[in-house]
C-alpha positions as a printed NumPy array, in Angstrom:
array([[ 91.622, 136.191,  75.177],
       [ 90.866, 136.962,  71.689],
       [ 88.568, 139.27 ,  69.886],
       [ 85.717, 137.818,  67.676],
       [ 84.192, 139.856,  64.416],
       [ 81.143, 141.024,  66.36 ],
       [ 83.751, 142.665,  69.061],
       [ 83.186, 140.567,  71.902],
       [ 86.16 , 139.191,  73.829],
       [ 86.217, 135.48 ,  74.462],
       [ 88.386, 133.848,  76.84 ],
       [ 90.463, 130.836,  75.489],
       [ 89.579, 127.459,  76.98 ],
       [ 92.397, 126.968,  79.511],
       [ 93.412, 123.067,  80.24 ],
       [ 92.898, 122.193,  83.859],
       [ 95.97 , 122.244,  85.841],
       [ 97.024, 118.542,  86.654],
       [ 97.694, 117.831,  90.051],
       [ 99.299, 114.602,  91.73 ],
       [ 99.511, 113.964,  95.342],
       [ 99.964, 110.276,  95.434],
       [103.269, 109.094,  95.866],
       [104.708, 112.478,  95.479],
       [103.751, 115.781,  94.788],
       [103.558, 117.5  ,  91.168],
       [101.367, 120.4  ,  89.668],
       [101.547, 120.936,  86.044],
       [100.029, 123.822,  83.73 ],
       [100.648, 124.697,  79.969],
       [103.246, 126.894,  81.192],
       [105.358, 124.528,  83.248],
       [105.576, 122.455,  86.368],
       [106.527, 122.221,  89.644],
       [107.312, 119.612,  92.33 ],
       [107.872, 119.382,  95.823],
       [111.167, 120.917,  95.784],
       [110.003, 123.81 ,  94.145],
       [107.791, 124.663,  96.914],
       [110.656, 124.843,  99.299],
       [108.438, 124.211, 102.206],
       [106.439, 121.226, 103.892],
       [103.857, 123.675, 105.316],
       [103.262, 125.416, 102.01 ],
       [102.657, 122.166, 100.52 ],
       [ 99.965, 121.262, 103.304],
       [ 98.528, 124.647, 102.784],
       [ 98.511, 124.106,  98.806],
       [ 97.1  , 120.611,  98.956],
       [ 94.466, 121.514, 101.641],
       [ 93.012, 124.402,  99.356],
       [ 93.436, 122.321,  96.17 ],
       [ 90.971, 119.561,  97.933],
       [ 88.57 , 121.941,  99.239],
       [ 88.351, 124.136,  96.234],
       [ 84.922, 124.348,  95.758],
       [ 84.495, 126.531,  98.858],
       [ 86.01 , 129.025, 100.762],
       [ 88.052, 127.89 , 103.751],
       [ 88.429, 130.174, 107.177],
       [ 91.829, 130.947, 108.539],
       [ 91.178, 129.026, 111.675],
       [ 90.577, 125.898, 109.712],
       [ 93.648, 126.343, 107.6  ],
       [ 95.816, 127.168, 110.525],
       [ 94.653, 123.78 , 112.011],
       [ 95.206, 122.219, 108.661],
       [ 98.567, 123.54 , 108.583],
       [100.041, 123.654, 112.128],
       [ 97.805, 121.216, 113.865],
       [ 96.256, 122.108, 117.323],
       [ 98.292, 125.102, 119.139],
       [101.68 , 124.768, 117.504],
       [102.068, 128.469, 116.316],
       [102.448, 131.527, 118.622],
       [100.871, 133.946, 115.809],
       [ 99.238, 131.315, 113.155],
       [ 97.32 , 134.243, 111.377],
       [100.447, 136.145, 110.715],
       [102.262, 133.05 , 109.7  ],
       [ 99.403, 131.879, 107.308],
       [ 99.475, 135.141, 105.67 ],
       [103.561, 134.827, 104.839],
       [102.85 , 131.328, 103.977],
       [100.059, 132.561, 100.925],
       [102.135, 135.283, 100.331],
       [105.147, 132.993,  99.372],
       [103.074, 130.46 ,  97.625],
       [101.203, 132.997,  95.181],
       [104.9  , 133.767,  94.154],
       [105.668, 130.361,  93.691],
       [102.583, 129.373,  91.892],
       [103.485, 132.538,  89.207],
       [105.682, 129.772,  87.759],
       [102.322, 128.109,  86.742],
       [101.112, 131.366,  84.803],
       [ 99.588, 134.612,  85.625],
       [ 96.187, 133.8  ,  86.995],
       [ 95.487, 134.312,  90.828],
       [ 95.484, 131.18 ,  91.911],
       [ 94.545, 131.842,  95.671],
       [ 91.954, 134.266,  96.586],
       [ 91.382, 135.929,  99.972],
       [ 88.866, 137.745, 101.844],
       [ 87.844, 138.607, 105.15 ],
       [ 88.68 , 135.609, 107.528],
       [ 89.302, 133.099, 104.498],
       [ 91.276, 131.809, 101.781],
       [ 89.787, 129.978,  98.558],
       [ 91.572, 128.456,  95.494],
       [ 90.44 , 130.568,  92.524],
       [ 87.607, 128.245,  91.136],
       [ 87.935, 129.775,  87.584],
       [ 91.104, 127.867,  87.529],
       [ 90.091, 124.221,  86.809],
       [ 92.129, 121.291,  88.236],
       [ 92.21 , 117.523,  87.666],
       [ 93.682, 115.719,  90.843],
       [ 95.05 , 111.953,  90.476],
       [ 93.254, 111.077,  93.911],
       [ 89.553, 112.065,  92.412],
       [ 90.439, 110.431,  89.059],
       [ 91.221, 107.264,  90.944],
       [ 88.008, 107.537,  93.214],
       [ 85.79 , 108.001,  89.995],
       [ 87.534, 104.795,  88.193],
       [ 86.531, 102.844,  91.425],
       [ 83.026, 103.991,  91.35 ],
       [ 82.799, 103.404,  87.51 ],
       [ 84.387,  99.625,  88.29 ],
       [ 81.901,  98.93 ,  91.03 ],
       [ 79.181, 100.165,  89.165],
       [ 80.155,  98.072,  86.25 ],
       [ 80.491,  94.885,  88.923],
       [ 77.129,  95.43 ,  90.193],
       [ 75.525,  95.563,  86.269],
       [ 77.166,  92.097,  85.467],
       [ 74.079,  89.992,  85.075],
       [ 74.248,  86.77 ,  86.932],
       [ 78.083,  86.512,  86.85 ],
       [ 77.798,  85.985,  82.885],
       [ 80.999,  84.884,  81.448],
       [ 80.448,  87.436,  78.42 ],
       [ 80.363,  90.242,  80.95 ],
       [ 83.423,  89.755,  82.785],
       [ 85.87 ,  91.366,  80.503],
       [ 84.4  ,  94.971,  80.879],
       [ 84.501,  94.352,  84.825],
       [ 88.09 ,  93.456,  84.694],
       [ 89.072,  96.323,  82.212],
       [ 87.418,  98.682,  84.856],
       [ 89.25 ,  97.111,  87.952],
       [ 92.468,  97.28 ,  85.831],
       [ 91.946, 100.959,  84.887],
       [ 91.249, 101.808,  88.896],
       [ 94.528,  99.892,  89.992],
       [ 96.55 , 101.852,  87.381],
       [ 95.071, 105.046,  88.12 ],
       [ 96.649, 104.488,  92.079],
       [100.183, 106.266,  92.306],
       [100.849, 105.122,  95.736],
       [100.217, 105.984,  99.17 ],
       [ 99.026, 109.99 ,  99.403],
       [102.342, 112.106, 100.396],
       [103.384, 109.72 , 103.346],
       [105.771, 112.101, 104.882],
       [103.164, 114.752, 105.22 ],
       [100.921, 112.438, 107.297],
       [101.589, 113.985, 110.653],
       [ 98.336, 115.924, 110.28 ],
       [ 95.331, 114.076, 110.91 ],
       [ 93.477, 115.314, 107.817],
       [ 96.141, 113.921, 105.613],
       [ 96.434, 110.69 , 107.408],
       [ 92.392, 110.295, 107.384],
       [ 92.82 , 110.884, 103.558],
       [ 95.515, 108.651, 102.958],
       [ 94.049, 105.629, 104.866],
       [ 90.762, 106.413, 102.563],
       [ 92.562, 105.736,  99.52 ],
       [ 94.983, 103.227, 100.597],
       [ 92.081, 100.916, 101.493],
       [ 89.956, 101.955,  98.531],
       [ 92.907, 100.693,  96.721],
       [ 93.579,  97.676,  98.517],
       [ 89.704,  96.369,  97.717],
       [ 90.173,  97.319,  94.016],
       [ 93.187,  95.014,  93.9  ],
       [ 91.489,  92.184,  95.815],
       [ 88.224,  92.062,  93.715],
       [ 90.703,  92.365,  90.53 ],
       [ 92.53 ,  89.293,  91.879],
       [ 89.223,  87.335,  92.229],
       [ 88.316,  88.083,  88.785],
       [ 91.622,  87.033,  87.548],
       [ 90.886,  83.595,  89.425],
       [ 87.948,  83.603,  86.814],
       [ 89.985,  84.555,  83.908],
       [ 92.974,  82.169,  84.799],
       [ 95.59 ,  85.055,  84.874],
       [ 97.46 ,  84.324,  87.432],
       [100.71 ,  86.039,  86.46 ],
       [ 98.965,  89.5  ,  86.483],
       [ 97.24 ,  88.378,  89.998],
       [100.833,  88.103,  91.302],
       [102.048,  91.327,  89.945],
       [ 99.082,  93.509,  91.414],
       [ 98.994,  91.943,  94.667],
       [102.841,  92.058,  95.274],
       [102.79 ,  95.698,  94.356],
       [ 99.67 ,  96.306,  96.885],
       [101.473,  94.175,  99.555],
       [104.768,  96.484,  99.221],
       [102.511,  99.24 , 100.183],
       [100.742,  97.251, 103.277],
       [102.873,  94.495, 104.275],
       [100.304,  93.514, 107.314],
       [ 97.329,  92.844, 104.834],
       [ 97.112,  88.962, 105.174],
       [ 94.561,  88.8  , 102.468],
       [ 96.89 ,  90.244,  99.863],
       [ 99.513,  87.708, 100.769],
       [ 96.838,  85.086, 100.176],
       [ 96.31 ,  86.304,  96.901],
       [100.174,  86.415,  96.114],
       [100.493,  83.026,  96.98 ],
       [ 97.245,  81.794,  95.111],
       [ 98.889,  83.45 ,  92.069],
       [102.142,  81.838,  92.362],
       [100.312,  78.283,  92.669],
       [ 98.053,  79.238,  89.544],
       [101.514,  79.618,  87.733],
       [102.707,  76.009,  89.054],
       [105.52 ,  77.488,  91.209],
       [104.086,  75.359,  93.958],
       [107.453,  75.48 ,  95.87 ],
       [107.504,  79.373,  95.612],
       [104.107,  79.498,  96.844],
       [104.645,  77.589,  99.811],
       [107.586,  79.346, 100.747],
       [106.02 ,  82.743, 100.267],
       [103.398,  81.579, 102.738],
       [105.737,  80.557, 105.56 ],
       [107.578,  84.034, 104.972],
       [104.302,  85.897, 105.258],
       [103.228,  83.878, 108.145],
       [106.6  ,  84.342, 110.363],
       [106.324,  88.598, 109.09 ],
       [102.827,  88.807, 110.299],
       [103.32 ,  86.748, 113.57 ],
       [106.223,  88.92 , 114.234],
       [104.685,  92.051, 113.626],
       [101.297,  91.157, 114.792],
       [102.038,  89.145, 117.618],
       [ 99.334,  86.667, 116.622],
       [ 99.706,  83.095, 115.999],
       [ 96.35 ,  82.212, 114.071],
       [ 96.415,  83.327, 110.587],
       [ 93.35 ,  81.696, 109.   ],
       [ 93.605,  82.961, 105.578],
       [ 97.293,  81.942, 104.956],
       [ 96.594,  78.805, 106.607],
       [ 93.738,  78.193, 103.985],
       [ 96.075,  79.246, 100.88 ],
       [ 98.597,  76.78 , 102.252],
       [ 96.094,  74.054, 102.579],
       [ 94.941,  74.817,  98.759],
       [ 98.544,  74.905,  97.711],
       [ 98.971,  71.215,  99.162],
       [ 96.18 ,  70.122,  97.549]])
């Protein structure tokens, strides 16, 4: 805090904590940063992420116990939770001296005066802006295409990978991961479709190969990779890719009819 001439005390504007939970975990303040290794505990990480994602409200002890241990996996969950919060508060001192986690009768809460920016929320905001931009595109005019492409490019860039996959044993984490993964996949497909309009086939292949590496069983992503290769006149490579993708999907999904890839194959042959 700093004194003014009028004698008032003005709190300095603190930069928000930056939090990443896509791909890997990292939390960063003006004083330092901490990754998953710094927390030394999967349960501590689950607790911290849950409080951060629900930071606009208090969270009951029962809700937190369920989020960290699941259904009935602990003999003394309240006591274990208290110890976990204590350890987490100690570890978070590395980021500053604020009281990051508040507690009351039967609840815990993230201190709302400590502002936070989380990558998943930034990604979702980018997705909403891109969709709005696409809706505002008047009669699919060519001159309105570039802002839509840029908005979806920004969205795809904001995606850092599936959310902490190794913590997905809890239902809430798995649900969250699936939600953002499907949003990312949809953004990539929309951008691929726009790239077909702009003729940017190399970019199409690049973004769809990355997305496909996260979800090998999405037939539509394989379709767009093949279209991207064909658009670069790499016809044989595109046909080989279709064959490999068909083999993979038939083996993993046990289905013989793959309409989207058959369509890609026919388009390439033409």
